[in-house]
Amino acid sequence: LFEFYRSRRNAILQQKQACAALLDRYSKLLDASSVEDFTIPRPDLPLPDALNFQLLSKIAKVYTSVQMVRALDGDWQGAISGLLKQIDFCRRALPSTRMVIGNLFFKIVLDRSLKSMATLLAQPNCPRDVPAMILERVSPLTHAEFGSRQIFICEYLAIAYEIDHLSAKDAAELVNLPPRAGPLLIRAGFDKQATKQGFLDRWNVM
């Protein structure tokens, strides 16, 4: 993996220059002392544009690549500090996420950061003080940081809200429910409580 960055060093530096403004804003975002998701669990709530997450994901990739190049150029302390900064941010953000897309984004960035850091540790020329620096900053992940309990709760609440407000006379509304919700509701004889219990049972199994 380190060779991947070595062979693409110039391209990464060009991306760094081209995305300078966005990288600066992303770096300031990583400095946020707290990150909270106040999304209301309702299906009719406008969700963030997927393109925004695609852009954020791309900037996160560029940011990570830049840290790897810093290590290539001998700035190991700076590279590790940059990756730890991104890891800390994801760990602050994950416990409060209510949307699947946001939860997955932070988990992907966290996973990529940890793997990048592991790659640096595996290099023969990795400075001896780097492992100690990482051990001092990184503690074991908690369930709240890498679990999915909260997003499942919010997904269930959104589905329950949709079912409660569904008119049995308008079968066309079934198409607006999540996959399999329509058939579940029909099998339950349009019993909304039984349908919600069916979803809850599925969530508990997951």
Short mmCIF file of N, CA and C in Angstrom, two decimals, residues 3-153:
data_model
loop_
_atom_site.label_atom_id
_atom_site.label_comp_id
_atom_site.label_asym_id
_atom_site.label_seq_id
_atom_site.Cartn_x
_atom_site.Cartn_y
_atom_site.Cartn_z
N GLU A 3 3.71 1.59 -1.39
CA GLU A 3 4.21 1.76 -2.75
C GLU A 3 3.17 2.43 -3.64
N PHE A 4 1.91 2.18 -3.33
CA PHE A 4 0.82 2.82 -4.08
C PHE A 4 0.94 4.34 -3.98
N TYR A 5 1.17 4.82 -2.77
CA TYR A 5 1.29 6.27 -2.57
C TYR A 5 2.61 6.79 -3.13
N ARG A 6 3.64 5.97 -3.02
CA ARG A 6 4.95 6.38 -3.54
C ARG A 6 4.88 6.60 -5.06
N SER A 7 4.19 5.70 -5.75
CA SER A 7 4.10 5.80 -7.20
C SER A 7 3.16 6.91 -7.67
N ARG A 8 2.33 7.40 -6.76
CA ARG A 8 1.36 8.44 -7.11
C ARG A 8 1.61 9.75 -6.35
N ARG A 9 2.81 9.90 -5.86
CA ARG A 9 3.13 11.06 -5.04
C ARG A 9 2.82 12.36 -5.76
N ASN A 10 3.29 12.53 -6.98
CA ASN A 10 3.08 13.79 -7.72
C ASN A 10 1.60 14.05 -7.97
N ALA A 11 0.86 13.01 -8.31
CA ALA A 11 -0.58 13.17 -8.57
C ALA A 11 -1.30 13.60 -7.29
N ILE A 12 -0.89 13.04 -6.15
CA ILE A 12 -1.51 13.40 -4.87
C ILE A 12 -1.22 14.85 -4.52
N LEU A 13 0.02 15.28 -4.75
CA LEU A 13 0.38 16.67 -4.48
C LEU A 13 -0.38 17.64 -5.38
N GLN A 14 -0.64 17.20 -6.61
CA GLN A 14 -1.45 18.03 -7.52
C GLN A 14 -2.88 18.14 -7.02
N GLN A 15 -3.42 17.01 -6.53
CA GLN A 15 -4.77 17.04 -5.96
C GLN A 15 -4.82 17.92 -4.72
N LYS A 16 -3.77 17.86 -3.93
CA LYS A 16 -3.69 18.70 -2.74
C LYS A 16 -3.79 20.17 -3.11
N GLN A 17 -3.08 20.56 -4.15
CA GLN A 17 -3.11 21.96 -4.59
C GLN A 17 -4.46 22.33 -5.17
N ALA A 18 -5.04 21.42 -5.95
CA ALA A 18 -6.32 21.70 -6.58
C ALA A 18 -7.46 21.79 -5.56
N CYS A 19 -7.34 21.04 -4.47
CA CYS A 19 -8.40 20.99 -3.45
C CYS A 19 -8.02 21.77 -2.20
N ALA A 20 -7.10 22.71 -2.33
CA ALA A 20 -6.57 23.42 -1.16
C ALA A 20 -7.67 24.04 -0.31
N ALA A 21 -8.61 24.72 -0.93
CA ALA A 21 -9.67 25.39 -0.17
C ALA A 21 -10.54 24.38 0.57
N LEU A 22 -10.92 23.29 -0.10
CA LEU A 22 -11.76 22.27 0.53
C LEU A 22 -11.01 21.53 1.63
N LEU A 23 -9.72 21.28 1.40
CA LEU A 23 -8.92 20.62 2.43
C LEU A 23 -8.79 21.50 3.67
N ASP A 24 -8.70 22.80 3.46
CA ASP A 24 -8.62 23.72 4.60
C ASP A 24 -9.91 23.68 5.41
N ARG A 25 -11.05 23.66 4.73
CA ARG A 25 -12.34 23.59 5.42
C ARG A 25 -12.51 22.23 6.11
N TYR A 26 -12.04 21.18 5.44
CA TYR A 26 -12.14 19.84 6.02
C TYR A 26 -11.29 19.74 7.29
N SER A 27 -10.11 20.32 7.24
CA SER A 27 -9.23 20.30 8.40
C SER A 27 -9.86 21.04 9.58
N LYS A 28 -10.54 22.15 9.29
CA LYS A 28 -11.22 22.88 10.35
C LYS A 28 -12.39 22.06 10.91
N LEU A 29 -13.05 21.31 10.03
CA LEU A 29 -14.14 20.43 10.48
C LEU A 29 -13.61 19.37 11.44
N LEU A 30 -12.43 18.83 11.13
CA LEU A 30 -11.83 17.81 11.99
C LEU A 30 -11.49 18.36 13.37
N ASP A 31 -11.33 19.67 13.48
CA ASP A 31 -11.00 20.30 14.76
C ASP A 31 -12.21 20.51 15.65
N ALA A 32 -13.42 20.24 15.12
CA ALA A 32 -14.64 20.46 15.89
C ALA A 32 -14.59 19.67 17.19
N SER A 33 -14.84 20.34 18.30
CA SER A 33 -14.76 19.68 19.61
C SER A 33 -15.91 18.71 19.83
N SER A 34 -17.04 18.94 19.16
CA SER A 34 -18.18 18.03 19.28
C SER A 34 -18.92 17.97 17.95
N VAL A 35 -19.51 16.83 17.67
CA VAL A 35 -20.27 16.63 16.43
C VAL A 35 -21.59 15.97 16.82
N GLU A 36 -22.71 16.62 16.47
CA GLU A 36 -24.02 16.09 16.83
C GLU A 36 -24.91 16.00 15.60
N ASP A 37 -25.67 14.92 15.52
CA ASP A 37 -26.63 14.71 14.44
C ASP A 37 -28.02 14.94 15.03
N PHE A 38 -28.70 15.99 14.57
CA PHE A 38 -30.03 16.31 15.09
C PHE A 38 -31.13 15.93 14.10
N THR A 39 -30.84 14.99 13.20
CA THR A 39 -31.83 14.55 12.23
C THR A 39 -33.06 13.99 12.93
N ILE A 40 -34.24 14.45 12.53
CA ILE A 40 -35.49 13.94 13.09
C ILE A 40 -35.85 12.65 12.36
N PRO A 41 -36.09 11.55 13.08
CA PRO A 41 -36.38 10.27 12.42
C PRO A 41 -37.76 10.23 11.78
N ARG A 42 -37.90 10.93 10.67
CA ARG A 42 -39.14 10.91 9.90
C ARG A 42 -38.79 10.72 8.43
N PRO A 43 -39.55 9.88 7.71
CA PRO A 43 -39.23 9.59 6.31
C PRO A 43 -39.39 10.77 5.37
N ASP A 44 -40.19 11.77 5.78
CA ASP A 44 -40.42 12.91 4.91
C ASP A 44 -39.40 14.03 5.14
N LEU A 45 -38.43 13.79 6.02
CA LEU A 45 -37.42 14.81 6.27
C LEU A 45 -36.43 14.84 5.12
N PRO A 46 -36.16 16.03 4.55
CA PRO A 46 -35.18 16.12 3.45
C PRO A 46 -33.80 15.67 3.94
N LEU A 47 -33.22 14.72 3.24
CA LEU A 47 -31.90 14.22 3.61
C LEU A 47 -30.82 14.99 2.85
N PRO A 48 -29.60 15.01 3.37
CA PRO A 48 -28.51 15.68 2.66
C PRO A 48 -28.31 15.09 1.28
N ASP A 49 -27.99 15.93 0.34
CA ASP A 49 -27.75 15.47 -1.02
C ASP A 49 -26.61 14.46 -1.02
N ALA A 50 -26.84 13.33 -1.70
CA ALA A 50 -25.80 12.29 -1.76
C ALA A 50 -24.51 12.83 -2.37
N LEU A 51 -24.65 13.82 -3.25
CA LEU A 51 -23.46 14.41 -3.86
C LEU A 51 -22.57 15.08 -2.81
N ASN A 52 -23.20 15.63 -1.76
CA ASN A 52 -22.41 16.25 -0.69
C ASN A 52 -21.54 15.22 0.01
N PHE A 53 -22.10 14.03 0.24
CA PHE A 53 -21.32 12.97 0.87
C PHE A 53 -20.25 12.44 -0.06
N GLN A 54 -20.53 12.42 -1.36
CA GLN A 54 -19.52 11.99 -2.32
C GLN A 54 -18.35 12.96 -2.32
N LEU A 55 -18.65 14.24 -2.27
CA LEU A 55 -17.59 15.25 -2.23
C LEU A 55 -16.80 15.14 -0.94
N LEU A 56 -17.51 14.98 0.18
CA LEU A 56 -16.84 14.86 1.48
C LEU A 56 -15.96 13.61 1.51
N SER A 57 -16.45 12.52 0.91
CA SER A 57 -15.68 11.29 0.86
C SER A 57 -14.42 11.47 0.04
N LYS A 58 -14.53 12.19 -1.07
CA LYS A 58 -13.36 12.43 -1.91
C LYS A 58 -12.32 13.27 -1.18
N ILE A 59 -12.77 14.31 -0.49
CA ILE A 59 -11.83 15.16 0.25
C ILE A 59 -11.17 14.37 1.37
N ALA A 60 -11.92 13.48 2.02
CA ALA A 60 -11.34 12.64 3.08
C ALA A 60 -10.26 11.73 2.50
N LYS A 61 -10.48 11.22 1.29
CA LYS A 61 -9.47 10.38 0.64
C LYS A 61 -8.22 11.18 0.32
N VAL A 62 -8.42 12.39 -0.21
CA VAL A 62 -7.28 13.24 -0.54
C VAL A 62 -6.51 13.58 0.73
N TYR A 63 -7.25 13.91 1.80
CA TYR A 63 -6.61 14.25 3.08
C TYR A 63 -5.74 13.09 3.58
N THR A 64 -6.29 11.88 3.52
CA THR A 64 -5.54 10.69 3.96
C THR A 64 -4.31 10.47 3.10
N SER A 65 -4.47 10.63 1.79
CA SER A 65 -3.34 10.45 0.87
C SER A 65 -2.24 11.47 1.14
N VAL A 66 -2.63 12.68 1.46
CA VAL A 66 -1.65 13.72 1.76
C VAL A 66 -0.84 13.35 3.00
N GLN A 67 -1.49 12.74 4.00
CA GLN A 67 -0.76 12.33 5.20
C GLN A 67 0.26 11.24 4.87
N MET A 68 -0.11 10.35 3.98
CA MET A 68 0.82 9.28 3.58
C MET A 68 2.03 9.86 2.84
N VAL A 69 1.79 10.86 2.03
CA VAL A 69 2.89 11.51 1.32
C VAL A 69 3.79 12.25 2.29
N ARG A 70 3.21 12.82 3.32
CA ARG A 70 4.02 13.50 4.35
C ARG A 70 5.00 12.50 4.98
N ALA A 71 4.54 11.30 5.24
CA ALA A 71 5.42 10.27 5.80
C ALA A 71 6.50 9.89 4.78
N LEU A 72 6.10 9.78 3.52
CA LEU A 72 7.07 9.48 2.46
C LEU A 72 8.19 10.52 2.42
N ASP A 73 7.81 11.75 2.66
CA ASP A 73 8.77 12.85 2.61
C ASP A 73 9.52 13.05 3.94
N GLY A 74 9.30 12.16 4.89
CA GLY A 74 10.04 12.20 6.14
C GLY A 74 9.33 12.85 7.32
N ASP A 75 8.14 13.42 7.08
CA ASP A 75 7.41 14.06 8.17
C ASP A 75 6.47 13.04 8.83
N TRP A 76 7.04 12.10 9.53
CA TRP A 76 6.26 11.04 10.15
C TRP A 76 5.35 11.57 11.25
N GLN A 77 5.87 12.45 12.06
CA GLN A 77 5.08 13.02 13.15
C GLN A 77 3.85 13.74 12.61
N GLY A 78 4.05 14.53 11.56
CA GLY A 78 2.93 15.26 10.96
C GLY A 78 1.91 14.33 10.35
N ALA A 79 2.40 13.27 9.68
CA ALA A 79 1.50 12.31 9.04
C ALA A 79 0.64 11.59 10.07
N ILE A 80 1.28 11.09 11.13
CA ILE A 80 0.54 10.38 12.17
C ILE A 80 -0.44 11.32 12.88
N SER A 81 0.00 12.55 13.14
CA SER A 81 -0.89 13.53 13.80
C SER A 81 -2.12 13.80 12.94
N GLY A 82 -1.90 13.91 11.62
CA GLY A 82 -3.02 14.15 10.71
C GLY A 82 -4.01 13.00 10.70
N LEU A 83 -3.51 11.76 10.68
CA LEU A 83 -4.39 10.59 10.70
C LEU A 83 -5.11 10.47 12.04
N LEU A 84 -4.41 10.73 13.13
CA LEU A 84 -5.04 10.68 14.45
C LEU A 84 -6.13 11.73 14.58
N LYS A 85 -5.91 12.87 13.98
CA LYS A 85 -6.90 13.94 14.00
C LYS A 85 -8.19 13.48 13.31
N GLN A 86 -8.04 12.78 12.21
CA GLN A 86 -9.20 12.28 11.47
C GLN A 86 -9.88 11.15 12.23
N ILE A 87 -9.09 10.29 12.86
CA ILE A 87 -9.64 9.20 13.67
C ILE A 87 -10.43 9.75 14.85
N ASP A 88 -9.87 10.72 15.54
CA ASP A 88 -10.55 11.32 16.69
C ASP A 88 -11.87 11.96 16.29
N PHE A 89 -11.88 12.61 15.13
CA PHE A 89 -13.10 13.26 14.66
C PHE A 89 -14.19 12.22 14.41
N CYS A 90 -13.84 11.12 13.72
CA CYS A 90 -14.82 10.08 13.43
C CYS A 90 -15.36 9.46 14.72
N ARG A 91 -14.50 9.31 15.69
CA ARG A 91 -14.94 8.72 16.95
C ARG A 91 -15.85 9.66 17.72
N ARG A 92 -15.67 10.94 17.55
CA ARG A 92 -16.59 11.91 18.18
C ARG A 92 -17.93 11.93 17.44
N ALA A 93 -17.90 11.73 16.14
CA ALA A 93 -19.11 11.86 15.32
C ALA A 93 -19.99 10.61 15.37
N LEU A 94 -19.40 9.44 15.37
CA LEU A 94 -20.17 8.20 15.23
C LEU A 94 -21.25 7.97 16.29
N PRO A 95 -20.99 8.21 17.58
CA PRO A 95 -22.03 7.92 18.58
C PRO A 95 -23.34 8.69 18.38
N SER A 96 -23.30 9.83 17.70
CA SER A 96 -24.52 10.64 17.57
C SER A 96 -25.21 10.48 16.21
N THR A 97 -24.63 9.73 15.29
CA THR A 97 -25.22 9.65 13.95
C THR A 97 -26.58 8.97 13.99
N ARG A 98 -27.50 9.52 13.23
CA ARG A 98 -28.85 8.98 13.16
C ARG A 98 -29.20 8.46 11.77
N MET A 99 -28.42 8.83 10.78
CA MET A 99 -28.70 8.40 9.41
C MET A 99 -27.69 7.34 9.00
N VAL A 100 -28.16 6.36 8.23
CA VAL A 100 -27.29 5.29 7.77
C VAL A 100 -26.15 5.85 6.93
N ILE A 101 -26.46 6.79 6.04
CA ILE A 101 -25.43 7.32 5.14
C ILE A 101 -24.32 8.03 5.91
N GLY A 102 -24.69 8.77 6.94
CA GLY A 102 -23.68 9.45 7.75
C GLY A 102 -22.87 8.47 8.57
N ASN A 103 -23.55 7.47 9.14
CA ASN A 103 -22.86 6.46 9.95
C ASN A 103 -21.85 5.69 9.11
N LEU A 104 -22.26 5.30 7.91
CA LEU A 104 -21.36 4.56 7.02
C LEU A 104 -20.17 5.41 6.59
N PHE A 105 -20.43 6.70 6.34
CA PHE A 105 -19.34 7.59 5.93
C PHE A 105 -18.25 7.64 6.99
N PHE A 106 -18.65 7.89 8.22
CA PHE A 106 -17.66 8.00 9.30
C PHE A 106 -16.93 6.68 9.54
N LYS A 107 -17.65 5.56 9.40
CA LYS A 107 -17.01 4.26 9.59
C LYS A 107 -15.99 3.98 8.48
N ILE A 108 -16.33 4.37 7.26
CA ILE A 108 -15.41 4.16 6.13
C ILE A 108 -14.14 4.99 6.32
N VAL A 109 -14.31 6.25 6.70
CA VAL A 109 -13.16 7.14 6.91
C VAL A 109 -12.31 6.63 8.08
N LEU A 110 -12.97 6.19 9.15
CA LEU A 110 -12.25 5.65 10.30
C LEU A 110 -11.45 4.41 9.91
N ASP A 111 -12.09 3.52 9.18
CA ASP A 111 -11.42 2.29 8.74
C ASP A 111 -10.22 2.61 7.85
N ARG A 112 -10.39 3.53 6.92
CA ARG A 112 -9.30 3.91 6.02
C ARG A 112 -8.14 4.54 6.79
N SER A 113 -8.46 5.35 7.78
CA SER A 113 -7.41 6.01 8.58
C SER A 113 -6.61 4.99 9.38
N LEU A 114 -7.31 4.04 10.00
CA LEU A 114 -6.64 3.02 10.80
C LEU A 114 -5.75 2.14 9.93
N LYS A 115 -6.23 1.77 8.75
CA LYS A 115 -5.44 0.93 7.86
C LYS A 115 -4.21 1.69 7.34
N SER A 116 -4.39 2.98 7.08
CA SER A 116 -3.25 3.80 6.62
C SER A 116 -2.20 3.90 7.71
N MET A 117 -2.66 4.06 8.95
CA MET A 117 -1.73 4.15 10.06
C MET A 117 -1.00 2.82 10.26
N ALA A 118 -1.72 1.71 10.08
CA ALA A 118 -1.11 0.39 10.20
C ALA A 118 -0.04 0.20 9.12
N THR A 119 -0.30 0.74 7.93
CA THR A 119 0.67 0.66 6.84
C THR A 119 1.95 1.40 7.21
N LEU A 120 1.81 2.56 7.81
CA LEU A 120 2.98 3.33 8.22
C LEU A 120 3.78 2.59 9.29
N LEU A 121 3.07 1.97 10.23
CA LEU A 121 3.74 1.23 11.29
C LEU A 121 4.53 0.04 10.75
N ALA A 122 4.07 -0.50 9.62
CA ALA A 122 4.72 -1.68 9.05
C ALA A 122 5.97 -1.35 8.24
N GLN A 123 6.26 -0.06 8.04
CA GLN A 123 7.42 0.32 7.24
C GLN A 123 8.71 0.15 8.04
N PRO A 124 9.76 -0.42 7.40
CA PRO A 124 11.03 -0.64 8.10
C PRO A 124 11.65 0.64 8.66
N ASN A 125 11.39 1.77 7.98
CA ASN A 125 12.00 3.03 8.42
C ASN A 125 11.08 3.85 9.32
N CYS A 126 10.03 3.22 9.84
CA CYS A 126 9.12 3.93 10.75
C CYS A 126 9.87 4.30 12.02
N PRO A 127 9.89 5.58 12.39
CA PRO A 127 10.61 6.01 13.61
C PRO A 127 10.11 5.28 14.85
N ARG A 128 11.00 5.04 15.78
CA ARG A 128 10.66 4.28 16.97
C ARG A 128 9.65 4.97 17.87
N ASP A 129 9.58 6.29 17.81
CA ASP A 129 8.66 7.00 18.70
C ASP A 129 7.23 7.02 18.16
N VAL A 130 7.02 6.60 16.91
CA VAL A 130 5.68 6.63 16.32
C VAL A 130 4.72 5.65 17.01
N PRO A 131 5.11 4.38 17.24
CA PRO A 131 4.18 3.47 17.94
C PRO A 131 3.75 3.99 19.30
N ALA A 132 4.68 4.56 20.05
CA ALA A 132 4.34 5.10 21.37
C ALA A 132 3.37 6.26 21.24
N MET A 133 3.57 7.07 20.22
CA MET A 133 2.69 8.21 19.97
C MET A 133 1.27 7.73 19.69
N ILE A 134 1.15 6.65 18.92
CA ILE A 134 -0.17 6.12 18.57
C ILE A 134 -0.84 5.48 19.79
N LEU A 135 -0.08 4.69 20.54
CA LEU A 135 -0.63 4.04 21.73
C LEU A 135 -1.12 5.04 22.76
N GLU A 136 -0.46 6.18 22.81
CA GLU A 136 -0.84 7.22 23.77
C GLU A 136 -2.16 7.88 23.39
N ARG A 137 -2.44 7.93 22.07
CA ARG A 137 -3.62 8.64 21.59
C ARG A 137 -4.81 7.74 21.28
N VAL A 138 -4.57 6.50 20.92
CA VAL A 138 -5.65 5.63 20.44
C VAL A 138 -6.03 4.61 21.51
N SER A 139 -7.29 4.65 21.91
CA SER A 139 -7.83 3.67 22.86
C SER A 139 -8.75 2.72 22.11
N PRO A 140 -9.08 1.56 22.68
CA PRO A 140 -9.97 0.61 22.00
C PRO A 140 -11.31 1.25 21.65
N LEU A 141 -11.85 0.89 20.50
CA LEU A 141 -13.15 1.42 20.09
C LEU A 141 -14.24 0.88 21.01
N THR A 142 -15.19 1.73 21.32
CA THR A 142 -16.34 1.31 22.12
C THR A 142 -17.48 0.91 21.18
N HIS A 143 -18.47 0.23 21.75
CA HIS A 143 -19.63 -0.17 20.94
C HIS A 143 -20.36 1.06 20.39
N ALA A 144 -20.44 2.11 21.20
CA ALA A 144 -21.13 3.33 20.76
C ALA A 144 -20.45 3.95 19.56
N GLU A 145 -19.12 3.79 19.49
CA GLU A 145 -18.36 4.39 18.40
C GLU A 145 -18.44 3.58 17.11
N PHE A 146 -18.61 2.27 17.23
CA PHE A 146 -18.63 1.47 16.01
C PHE A 146 -19.87 0.61 15.89
N GLY A 147 -20.81 0.75 16.82
CA GLY A 147 -22.05 0.00 16.74
C GLY A 147 -23.06 0.69 15.83
N SER A 148 -24.23 0.08 15.69
CA SER A 148 -25.26 0.64 14.81
C SER A 148 -26.61 0.75 15.51
N ARG A 149 -26.61 0.65 16.83
CA ARG A 149 -27.86 0.63 17.58
C ARG A 149 -28.70 1.87 17.34
N GLN A 150 -28.07 3.04 17.43
CA GLN A 150 -28.84 4.28 17.32
C GLN A 150 -29.45 4.46 15.93
N ILE A 151 -28.70 4.11 14.89
CA ILE A 151 -29.26 4.30 13.54
C ILE A 151 -30.41 3.33 13.30
N PHE A 152 -30.34 2.12 13.88
CA PHE A 152 -31.45 1.19 13.74
C PHE A 152 -32.69 1.72 14.47
N ILE A 153 -32.48 2.32 15.63
CA ILE A 153 -33.61 2.90 16.37
C ILE A 153 -34.26 4.00 15.55
#
